[in-house]
Amino acid sequence: MMARLPRSLFGKLLLGQIAIVLMVAIALPLLLSRMLNDTADTFISARLEREAEAFVRGNAVGEGPRDRGDRFFALFDTHGNALQARPQALPFDLDDLPHGAARAFTTWGRYDVLTRPVALPGGGSGWVVVAQDRTHPEEIVDDVVRSFLRRFAWVIGAALLGSLLLSFIVLRHVTGMFRDAAADADAIGLSRLDGRIEEARMPSEAMPLVHATNRALDRLEAGYRAQGDFVGNVAHELRTPLALISLRLEQLPVSPERDQIGRAVDQANHVIRQLIDLAAIDRLHPQLAMIDPAALARDAVEAMVPIVYRSGHSIAFEEPDTPPSRVRGVAELLLIAITNLIDNAVRHTPAGSSIVVSAAPDGSVTVEDDGPGLAVDARDPVARRFRRSDIARSDSAGLGLSIVERILGVCGGVLETGSSAGGGALLRLRLDATPLA
């Protein structure tokens, strides 16, 4: 089975760097060892050549070389007979060595041996042989080579390890840039349409992709804003004809048909107001500020009191004993959210029901009633739908509560649902009390 390369860019670059380091760690010492040995052989060969010449000259004037424990000198005739040797017992035989018409340098066991043709003092030709024992303490060239290679192995190992570590740090930094870009892209959503991938911290090689992605996000945001403006404009345009229909209905005699049409017009006006609220979310985002949730809840209750009483309901506002924490949000949007929750309670509870709006010290705002309660079709904030427990589907399919969730998404909060003490619906706006930077 063939090995597969890792899919990640970091893995591929790191694997390639390891392969390069291994090749260098193996090839460089071998190459350097070969070069050092060749240099040492050249140096030893030249020295043995000088000693061979001195040996031949000494024999020509009747002076032999001084006996040394690390040197072997010998003079052979053309038949391979030893004419002279120092010391007498040589560690090799001429037949074992290369000898001919040219000079030769070779290694024989632990000996470095030089052979070369010479003219014999008595006439004729022969070969002079000079050898040295590399293990002798006076011969330091090979010791130097071996010592250098041992130290060089540590140096090259440390250098390659440092190079690998540096490459790991650089690659980690580069891939970290891509992780940061992914985090920037992941943060973009309906609650943060203006988010973009930060270009300043990306490598130049990735800039074409970053530019293209940010331009695509610009186009998507522009399209989304245009769609919101279109919805808002359509909603505003529909308000006028619906107002005219309401005026004409008031001029008609009282009848069941007129009441039925009036209820349909009221429902249409309700949906249009919600569409206008949706358009406001996009228009006011993302101007976040630290606001007083209790003051907003009080304003929403005061604005909805006439509508609540006309519907035969009662409403109360409960303020905490201690001033609540200020929370992040857009005041206009949160006012719309609380108003929607109160309107939802009015529309979906029977006459005579009571509604309680309260603010807590942690900055959350709760709207609860004693009606039939609330059923949630799904827990996924994107897909869930709200309806009252006593009906199959609420009017406008829970659009008001969906608008509330959208607003909380913009403000960095969440909508919590539950049951009140009287068995009715409980909806809580959980807001972020972290101060703005």
Tab-separated table of C-alpha atoms in Angstrom:
chain	number	residue	atom	x	y	z
A	1	MET	CA	0.000	0.000	0.000
A	2	MET	CA	1.459	3.346	-1.042
A	3	ALA	CA	1.969	5.946	1.668
A	4	ARG	CA	-0.190	9.014	1.258
A	5	LEU	CA	0.922	12.559	1.875
A	6	PRO	CA	-0.963	14.406	4.626
A	7	ARG	CA	-3.790	16.626	3.399
A	8	SER	CA	-2.759	19.632	5.476
A	9	LEU	CA	-0.340	22.206	4.106
A	10	PHE	CA	1.485	22.207	7.444
A	11	GLY	CA	1.936	18.429	7.307
A	12	LYS	CA	3.230	18.474	3.734
A	13	LEU	CA	5.737	21.268	4.397
A	14	LEU	CA	6.914	19.684	7.635
A	15	LEU	CA	7.267	16.258	6.009
A	16	GLY	CA	9.259	17.786	3.145
A	17	GLN	CA	11.515	19.612	5.598
A	18	ILE	CA	12.139	16.382	7.557
A	19	ALA	CA	13.042	14.587	4.321
A	20	ILE	CA	15.506	17.346	3.398
A	21	VAL	CA	17.056	17.290	6.870
A	22	LEU	CA	17.496	13.498	6.733
A	23	MET	CA	19.100	13.642	3.293
A	24	VAL	CA	21.468	16.408	4.371
A	25	ALA	CA	22.268	14.613	7.647
A	26	ILE	CA	23.289	11.489	5.693
A	27	ALA	CA	24.865	12.950	2.564
A	28	LEU	CA	26.809	15.873	4.065
A	29	PRO	CA	28.904	13.844	6.570
A	30	LEU	CA	29.663	11.226	3.890
A	31	LEU	CA	30.717	13.886	1.405
A	32	LEU	CA	32.783	15.759	3.966
A	33	SER	CA	34.414	12.534	5.150
A	34	ARG	CA	35.346	11.699	1.565
A	35	MET	CA	36.816	15.156	1.007
A	36	LEU	CA	38.795	15.075	4.262
A	37	ASN	CA	40.151	11.617	3.548
A	38	ASP	CA	41.159	12.650	0.033
A	39	THR	CA	42.905	15.714	1.445
A	40	ALA	CA	44.650	13.590	4.082
A	41	ASP	CA	45.728	11.042	1.443
A	42	THR	CA	47.164	13.842	-0.715
A	43	PHE	CA	49.061	15.237	2.263
A	44	ILE	CA	50.423	11.815	3.315
A	45	SER	CA	51.304	10.877	-0.283
A	46	ALA	CA	53.329	14.078	-0.736
A	47	ARG	CA	55.182	13.490	2.523
A	48	LEU	CA	55.957	9.875	1.645
A	49	GLU	CA	57.157	11.041	-1.782
A	50	ARG	CA	59.694	13.366	-0.115
A	51	GLU	CA	60.830	10.613	2.216
A	52	ALA	CA	61.195	8.199	-0.709
A	53	GLU	CA	63.471	10.671	-2.503
A	54	ALA	CA	65.511	11.145	0.674
A	55	PHE	CA	65.796	7.357	1.067
A	56	VAL	CA	67.079	6.931	-2.517
A	57	ARG	CA	69.568	9.797	-2.137
A	58	GLY	CA	70.812	8.385	1.171
A	59	ASN	CA	71.432	5.013	-0.392
A	60	ALA	CA	73.326	6.661	-3.270
A	61	VAL	CA	75.853	8.155	-0.836
A	62	GLY	CA	75.888	5.167	1.484
A	63	GLU	CA	73.659	6.583	4.220
A	64	GLY	CA	70.592	4.652	5.247
A	65	PRO	CA	67.502	6.150	6.827
A	66	ARG	CA	67.124	6.402	10.572
A	67	ASP	CA	65.073	3.520	11.922
A	68	ARG	CA	61.613	4.631	13.127
A	69	GLY	CA	58.815	2.571	14.489
A	70	ASP	CA	56.281	4.144	12.187
A	71	ARG	CA	58.172	4.026	8.852
A	72	PHE	CA	59.104	1.180	6.497
A	73	PHE	CA	61.518	1.693	3.619
A	74	ALA	CA	62.429	-0.825	0.960
A	75	LEU	CA	64.238	-0.888	-2.367
A	76	PHE	CA	63.398	-3.605	-4.896
A	77	ASP	CA	64.908	-4.505	-8.237
A	78	THR	CA	62.875	-5.250	-11.333
A	79	HIS	CA	62.578	-8.895	-10.290
A	80	GLY	CA	61.022	-8.040	-6.926
A	81	ASN	CA	64.106	-8.836	-4.888
A	82	ALA	CA	64.570	-6.640	-1.811
A	83	LEU	CA	67.880	-4.796	-2.128
A	84	GLN	CA	67.496	-2.936	1.119
A	85	ALA	CA	64.800	-2.633	3.790
A	86	ARG	CA	64.467	-0.706	7.027
A	87	PRO	CA	63.545	-2.473	9.215
A	88	GLN	CA	64.551	-5.844	7.900
A	89	ALA	CA	61.130	-7.485	8.382
A	90	LEU	CA	58.572	-5.718	6.221
A	91	PRO	CA	54.830	-6.095	7.005
A	92	PHE	CA	53.975	-6.688	3.331
A	93	ASP	CA	55.327	-8.221	0.148
A	94	LEU	CA	55.941	-6.326	-3.085
A	95	ASP	CA	53.618	-8.709	-4.880
A	96	ASP	CA	50.765	-7.432	-2.711
A	97	LEU	CA	51.365	-3.823	-3.761
A	98	PRO	CA	50.728	-2.012	-7.029
A	99	HIS	CA	54.045	-1.410	-8.797
A	100	GLY	CA	54.843	-0.644	-12.357
A	101	ALA	CA	55.947	2.198	-14.562
A	102	ALA	CA	53.965	4.823	-12.597
A	103	ARG	CA	53.888	6.145	-9.090
A	104	ALA	CA	51.123	4.619	-6.886
A	105	PHE	CA	49.685	5.454	-3.470
A	106	THR	CA	47.492	2.914	-1.710
A	107	THR	CA	46.267	1.717	1.670
A	108	TRP	CA	47.260	-1.764	2.782
A	109	GLY	CA	45.657	-2.732	6.069
A	110	ARG	CA	46.654	-0.100	8.575
A	111	TYR	CA	49.520	1.147	6.379
A	112	ASP	CA	49.692	4.015	3.885
A	113	VAL	CA	52.083	2.834	1.117
A	114	LEU	CA	53.789	4.744	-1.708
A	115	THR	CA	55.538	2.866	-4.567
A	116	ARG	CA	57.413	4.545	-7.381
A	117	PRO	CA	59.995	3.525	-9.976
A	118	VAL	CA	63.590	4.753	-9.377
A	119	ALA	CA	67.029	4.456	-10.944
A	120	LEU	CA	69.231	2.146	-8.838
A	121	PRO	CA	72.636	3.408	-7.646
A	122	GLY	CA	74.500	0.573	-9.432
A	123	GLY	CA	72.584	1.029	-12.645
A	124	GLY	CA	69.284	-0.294	-13.822
A	125	SER	CA	65.840	0.430	-12.438
A	126	GLY	CA	63.722	-0.710	-9.542
A	127	TRP	CA	61.062	0.393	-7.094
A	128	VAL	CA	61.244	2.236	-3.839
A	129	VAL	CA	58.538	1.566	-1.281
A	130	VAL	CA	57.769	3.820	1.707
A	131	ALA	CA	55.033	2.932	4.195
A	132	GLN	CA	53.788	4.432	7.450
A	133	ASP	CA	51.724	2.913	10.219
A	134	ARG	CA	48.572	5.043	10.757
A	135	THR	CA	48.139	3.719	14.303
A	136	HIS	CA	51.473	5.148	15.454
A	137	PRO	CA	51.052	7.995	17.965
A	138	GLU	CA	53.175	10.345	15.857
A	139	GLU	CA	50.809	10.079	12.903
A	140	ILE	CA	48.006	12.510	13.723
A	141	VAL	CA	46.438	13.182	10.308
A	142	ASP	CA	43.944	10.332	10.486
A	143	ASP	CA	43.311	11.072	14.162
A	144	VAL	CA	42.538	14.662	13.240
A	145	VAL	CA	40.150	13.474	10.525
A	146	ARG	CA	38.357	11.099	12.864
A	147	SER	CA	38.177	13.664	15.677
A	148	PHE	CA	36.890	16.310	13.301
A	149	LEU	CA	34.198	14.007	11.940
A	150	ARG	CA	33.032	13.096	15.434
A	151	ARG	CA	32.738	16.751	16.384
A	152	PHE	CA	31.268	17.629	13.024
A	153	ALA	CA	28.542	15.018	13.559
A	154	TRP	CA	27.444	16.856	16.705
A	155	VAL	CA	27.604	20.232	14.981
A	156	ILE	CA	25.691	19.130	11.887
A	157	GLY	CA	23.143	17.293	14.046
A	158	ALA	CA	22.528	20.380	16.174
A	159	ALA	CA	22.379	22.612	13.093
A	160	LEU	CA	19.880	20.354	11.341
A	161	LEU	CA	17.779	20.024	14.485
A	162	GLY	CA	17.782	23.807	14.853
A	163	SER	CA	16.810	24.182	11.209
A	164	LEU	CA	13.962	21.716	11.681
A	165	LEU	CA	12.783	23.535	14.813
A	166	LEU	CA	12.945	26.908	13.058
A	167	SER	CA	10.998	25.505	10.113
A	168	PHE	CA	8.409	24.107	12.511
A	169	ILE	CA	7.999	27.526	14.159
A	170	VAL	CA	7.704	29.304	10.805
A	171	LEU	CA	5.222	26.778	9.441
A	172	ARG	CA	3.234	26.907	12.656
A	173	HIS	CA	3.087	30.694	12.355
A	174	VAL	CA	1.959	30.525	8.724
A	175	THR	CA	-0.731	27.932	9.391
A	176	GLY	CA	-1.784	29.974	12.418
A	177	MET	CA	-2.547	32.829	10.028
A	178	PHE	CA	-4.906	30.556	8.127
A	179	ARG	CA	-6.533	29.439	11.387
A	180	ASP	CA	-7.102	33.098	12.293
A	181	ALA	CA	-8.607	33.707	8.848
A	182	ALA	CA	-10.915	30.725	9.362
A	183	ALA	CA	-12.000	32.159	12.727
A	184	ASP	CA	-12.728	35.515	11.045
A	185	ALA	CA	-14.816	33.804	8.375
A	186	ASP	CA	-16.617	31.625	10.914
A	187	ALA	CA	-17.679	34.717	12.901
A	188	ILE	CA	-19.526	36.157	9.886
A	189	GLY	CA	-23.281	35.610	10.001
A	190	LEU	CA	-26.632	37.342	10.074
A	191	SER	CA	-25.663	38.997	13.329
A	192	ARG	CA	-22.320	40.195	11.937
A	193	LEU	CA	-22.609	40.838	8.240
A	194	ASP	CA	-19.862	43.456	8.274
A	195	GLY	CA	-17.199	40.951	9.374
A	196	ARG	CA	-14.314	40.310	6.988
A	197	ILE	CA	-11.076	38.323	6.901
A	198	GLU	CA	-8.328	40.600	8.173
A	199	GLU	CA	-5.874	41.094	5.324
A	200	ALA	CA	-2.996	42.668	7.268
A	201	ARG	CA	-2.011	39.430	9.031
A	202	MET	CA	-2.230	37.119	6.015
A	203	PRO	CA	0.832	36.055	3.950
A	204	SER	CA	1.169	37.660	0.531
A	205	GLU	CA	0.655	34.297	-1.215
A	206	ALA	CA	-2.855	34.079	0.255
A	207	MET	CA	-3.874	37.663	-0.572
A	208	PRO	CA	-5.622	36.855	-3.911
A	209	LEU	CA	-7.879	34.348	-2.127
A	210	VAL	CA	-8.496	36.727	0.793
A	211	HIS	CA	-9.327	39.619	-1.565
A	212	ALA	CA	-11.715	37.435	-3.579
A	213	THR	CA	-13.426	36.142	-0.410
A	214	ASN	CA	-13.868	39.619	1.067
A	215	ARG	CA	-15.235	40.968	-2.229
A	216	ALA	CA	-17.722	38.078	-2.345
A	217	LEU	CA	-18.793	38.895	1.223
A	218	ASP	CA	-19.206	42.557	0.226
A	219	ARG	CA	-21.539	41.522	-2.572
A	220	LEU	CA	-23.516	39.208	-0.287
A	221	GLU	CA	-23.888	41.918	2.348
A	222	ALA	CA	-24.988	44.453	-0.267
A	223	GLY	CA	-27.557	41.972	-1.606
A	224	TYR	CA	-28.832	41.213	1.883
A	225	ARG	CA	-29.133	44.909	2.724
A	226	ALA	CA	-30.937	45.559	-0.560
A	227	GLN	CA	-33.351	42.724	0.206
A	228	GLY	CA	-34.059	44.188	3.645
A	229	ASP	CA	-34.628	47.636	2.161
A	230	PHE	CA	-36.989	46.109	-0.401
A	231	VAL	CA	-38.989	44.330	2.316
A	232	GLY	CA	-39.200	47.540	4.335
A	233	ASN	CA	-40.277	49.582	1.314
A	234	VAL	CA	-42.946	47.048	0.364
A	235	ALA	CA	-44.250	47.000	3.928
A	236	HIS	CA	-44.468	50.796	4.012
A	237	GLU	CA	-46.254	50.840	0.655
A	238	LEU	CA	-48.847	48.319	1.906
A	239	ARG	CA	-49.692	50.342	5.001
A	240	THR	CA	-51.504	53.048	3.000
A	241	PRO	CA	-53.975	50.785	1.151
A	242	LEU	CA	-54.639	48.848	4.362
A	243	ALA	CA	-55.366	52.090	6.185
A	244	LEU	CA	-57.821	53.037	3.443
A	245	ILE	CA	-59.512	49.634	3.727
A	246	SER	CA	-59.850	50.135	7.487
A	247	LEU	CA	-61.483	53.556	6.946
A	248	ARG	CA	-63.934	52.126	4.420
A	249	LEU	CA	-64.814	49.271	6.775
A	250	GLU	CA	-65.725	51.715	9.521
A	251	GLN	CA	-68.272	53.300	7.129
A	252	LEU	CA	-70.022	49.982	6.474
A	253	PRO	CA	-72.942	48.762	8.589
A	254	VAL	CA	-72.052	46.445	11.433
A	255	SER	CA	-72.196	42.839	10.315
A	256	PRO	CA	-70.323	39.552	10.835
A	257	GLU	CA	-68.721	39.970	7.415
A	258	ARG	CA	-67.358	43.400	8.338
A	259	ASP	CA	-65.929	42.031	11.586
A	260	GLN	CA	-64.271	39.138	9.720
A	261	ILE	CA	-62.683	41.497	7.176
A	262	GLY	CA	-61.611	43.812	10.003
A	263	ARG	CA	-59.802	40.970	11.760
A	264	ALA	CA	-58.032	40.046	8.511
A	265	VAL	CA	-56.947	43.664	8.021
A	266	ASP	CA	-55.661	43.809	11.609
A	267	GLN	CA	-53.671	40.624	11.004
A	268	ALA	CA	-52.217	42.063	7.787
A	269	ASN	CA	-51.232	45.247	9.621
A	270	HIS	CA	-49.590	43.118	12.291
A	271	VAL	CA	-47.516	41.233	9.714
A	272	ILE	CA	-46.520	44.483	8.008
A	273	ARG	CA	-45.338	45.937	11.325
A	274	GLN	CA	-43.230	42.827	11.839
A	275	LEU	CA	-41.728	43.183	8.362
A	276	ILE	CA	-40.859	46.784	9.178
A	277	ASP	CA	-39.231	45.548	12.380
A	278	LEU	CA	-37.171	43.077	10.343
A	279	ALA	CA	-35.998	45.882	8.077
A	280	ALA	CA	-35.061	47.918	11.164
A	281	ILE	CA	-32.755	45.129	12.346
A	282	ASP	CA	-30.578	45.505	9.271
A	283	ARG	CA	-30.775	49.295	9.294
A	284	LEU	CA	-29.697	49.703	12.933
A	285	HIS	CA	-27.063	46.956	13.095
A	286	PRO	CA	-24.331	47.024	14.436
A	287	GLN	CA	-24.389	50.209	16.573
A	288	LEU	CA	-24.040	48.483	19.949
A	289	ALA	CA	-23.980	50.440	23.205
A	290	MET	CA	-24.337	49.803	26.931
A	291	ILE	CA	-28.001	50.352	27.857
A	292	ASP	CA	-30.319	50.090	30.866
A	293	PRO	CA	-32.612	47.058	30.336
A	294	ALA	CA	-35.054	48.101	33.092
A	295	ALA	CA	-35.641	51.491	31.459
A	296	LEU	CA	-36.269	49.842	28.090
A	297	ALA	CA	-38.724	47.347	29.600
A	298	ARG	CA	-40.565	50.166	31.374
A	299	ASP	CA	-40.836	52.158	28.122
A	300	ALA	CA	-42.160	49.105	26.255
A	301	VAL	CA	-44.822	48.458	28.926
A	302	GLU	CA	-45.948	52.105	28.903
A	303	ALA	CA	-46.217	52.038	25.083
A	304	MET	CA	-48.258	48.809	25.085
A	305	VAL	CA	-50.647	49.633	27.968
A	306	PRO	CA	-53.462	50.983	25.729
A	307	ILE	CA	-53.340	47.960	23.424
A	308	VAL	CA	-53.206	45.520	26.343
A	309	TYR	CA	-56.237	47.066	28.106
A	310	ARG	CA	-58.268	47.297	24.884
A	311	SER	CA	-57.753	43.551	24.463
A	312	GLY	CA	-59.139	42.834	27.934
A	313	HIS	CA	-55.750	41.927	29.456
A	314	SER	CA	-53.777	43.328	32.362
A	315	ILE	CA	-50.074	44.135	32.453
A	316	ALA	CA	-47.598	44.866	35.235
A	317	PHE	CA	-43.949	45.823	35.378
A	318	GLU	CA	-41.673	44.539	38.139
A	319	GLU	CA	-38.409	46.351	38.700
A	320	PRO	CA	-35.516	44.763	40.683
A	321	ASP	CA	-34.626	46.044	44.147
A	322	THR	CA	-31.086	46.850	42.981
A	323	PRO	CA	-30.300	48.617	39.707
A	324	PRO	CA	-29.734	45.946	37.016
A	325	SER	CA	-26.488	45.577	35.130
A	326	ARG	CA	-26.195	47.557	31.959
A	327	VAL	CA	-26.120	45.297	28.914
A	328	ARG	CA	-24.915	45.384	25.334
A	329	GLY	CA	-27.461	46.125	22.659
A	330	VAL	CA	-29.160	48.526	20.302
A	331	ALA	CA	-31.831	50.375	22.282
A	332	GLU	CA	-34.263	50.712	19.354
A	333	LEU	CA	-34.020	47.014	18.503
A	334	LEU	CA	-34.391	45.774	22.076
A	335	LEU	CA	-37.452	47.995	22.470
A	336	ILE	CA	-38.910	46.277	19.393
A	337	ALA	CA	-38.059	42.875	20.892
A	338	ILE	CA	-39.786	43.534	24.234
A	339	THR	CA	-42.781	45.069	22.459
A	340	ASN	CA	-43.066	41.966	20.264
A	341	LEU	CA	-43.066	39.702	23.305
A	342	ILE	CA	-45.848	41.718	24.944
A	343	ASP	CA	-47.832	41.816	21.680
A	344	ASN	CA	-47.371	38.048	21.325
A	345	ALA	CA	-48.769	37.516	24.813
A	346	VAL	CA	-51.750	39.760	24.069
A	347	ARG	CA	-52.596	37.999	20.812
A	348	HIS	CA	-52.267	34.438	22.036
A	349	THR	CA	-53.854	34.467	25.481
A	350	PRO	CA	-57.583	34.661	26.268
A	351	ALA	CA	-59.201	37.866	27.521
A	352	GLY	CA	-58.643	38.408	31.208
A	353	SER	CA	-55.112	36.993	31.161
A	354	SER	CA	-52.385	38.881	32.979
A	355	ILE	CA	-48.941	39.749	31.598
A	356	VAL	CA	-45.929	40.466	33.805
A	357	VAL	CA	-42.773	42.127	32.517
A	358	SER	CA	-39.767	42.075	34.881
A	359	ALA	CA	-36.128	43.071	34.841
A	360	ALA	CA	-33.544	41.099	36.830
A	361	PRO	CA	-30.312	42.334	38.474
A	362	ASP	CA	-28.250	40.408	35.893
A	363	GLY	CA	-29.738	42.531	33.091
A	364	SER	CA	-32.176	39.958	31.711
A	365	VAL	CA	-35.785	40.904	30.864
A	366	THR	CA	-38.665	38.421	31.275
A	367	VAL	CA	-42.180	38.496	29.800
A	368	GLU	CA	-44.600	35.888	31.208
A	369	ASP	CA	-48.327	35.265	31.076
A	370	ASP	CA	-50.908	32.859	32.513
A	371	GLY	CA	-52.187	31.674	29.122
A	372	PRO	CA	-51.915	28.226	27.463
A	373	GLY	CA	-48.130	28.240	27.298
A	374	LEU	CA	-45.678	28.012	24.423
A	375	ALA	CA	-44.575	24.986	22.382
A	376	VAL	CA	-41.255	24.994	20.547
A	377	ASP	CA	-41.060	22.760	17.478
A	378	ALA	CA	-37.240	22.598	17.357
A	379	ARG	CA	-34.366	23.588	19.604
A	380	ASP	CA	-32.100	24.757	16.748
A	381	PRO	CA	-32.267	28.594	16.859
A	382	VAL	CA	-32.117	28.702	13.056
A	383	ALA	CA	-34.889	26.184	12.410
A	384	ARG	CA	-37.166	26.260	15.458
A	385	ARG	CA	-40.741	27.537	15.244
A	386	PHE	CA	-42.903	28.803	18.105
A	387	ARG	CA	-46.595	28.181	18.624
A	388	ARG	CA	-49.057	28.276	21.482
A	389	SER	CA	-49.780	24.935	23.092
A	390	ASP	CA	-53.530	25.112	22.426
A	391	ILE	CA	-53.289	25.681	18.646
A	392	ALA	CA	-51.531	23.891	15.803
A	393	ARG	CA	-49.800	27.001	14.467
A	394	SER	CA	-49.716	30.615	15.595
A	395	ASP	CA	-50.618	33.424	13.243
A	396	SER	CA	-47.671	34.372	11.005
A	397	ALA	CA	-45.942	31.143	12.141
A	398	GLY	CA	-44.194	32.657	15.141
A	399	LEU	CA	-42.732	35.492	13.084
A	400	GLY	CA	-42.727	37.858	16.073
A	401	LEU	CA	-40.578	35.539	18.193
A	402	SER	CA	-38.283	34.882	15.241
A	403	ILE	CA	-37.787	38.639	14.984
A	404	VAL	CA	-36.930	38.710	18.693
A	405	GLU	CA	-34.291	36.005	18.162
A	406	ARG	CA	-32.816	37.932	15.232
A	407	ILE	CA	-32.557	41.048	17.375
A	408	LEU	CA	-30.873	39.136	20.196
A	409	GLY	CA	-28.435	37.650	17.700
A	410	VAL	CA	-27.446	41.175	16.665
A	411	CYS	CA	-27.081	42.247	20.303
A	412	GLY	CA	-25.176	39.124	21.373
A	413	GLY	CA	-27.976	37.695	23.558
A	414	VAL	CA	-30.240	34.649	23.537
A	415	LEU	CA	-33.986	34.007	23.868
A	416	GLU	CA	-34.858	31.528	26.604
A	417	THR	CA	-38.286	29.862	26.719
A	418	GLY	CA	-40.096	28.140	29.557
A	419	SER	CA	-43.275	28.005	31.607
A	420	SER	CA	-44.476	30.573	34.107
A	421	ALA	CA	-45.680	29.719	37.600
A	422	GLY	CA	-49.273	29.773	36.313
A	423	GLY	CA	-48.508	27.384	33.444
A	424	GLY	CA	-48.342	30.054	30.787
A	425	ALA	CA	-45.486	31.115	28.538
A	426	LEU	CA	-42.226	32.533	29.902
A	427	LEU	CA	-39.798	34.238	27.546
A	428	ARG	CA	-36.557	35.741	28.806
A	429	LEU	CA	-34.141	38.036	26.988
A	430	ARG	CA	-30.692	36.983	28.236
A	431	LEU	CA	-28.303	39.825	27.360
A	432	ASP	CA	-24.539	40.277	27.549
A	433	ALA	CA	-23.390	42.484	30.437
A	434	THR	CA	-19.720	42.548	29.346
A	435	PRO	CA	-18.633	46.187	28.920
A	436	LEU	CA	-17.752	47.281	25.386
A	437	ALA	CA	-14.050	47.655	24.684
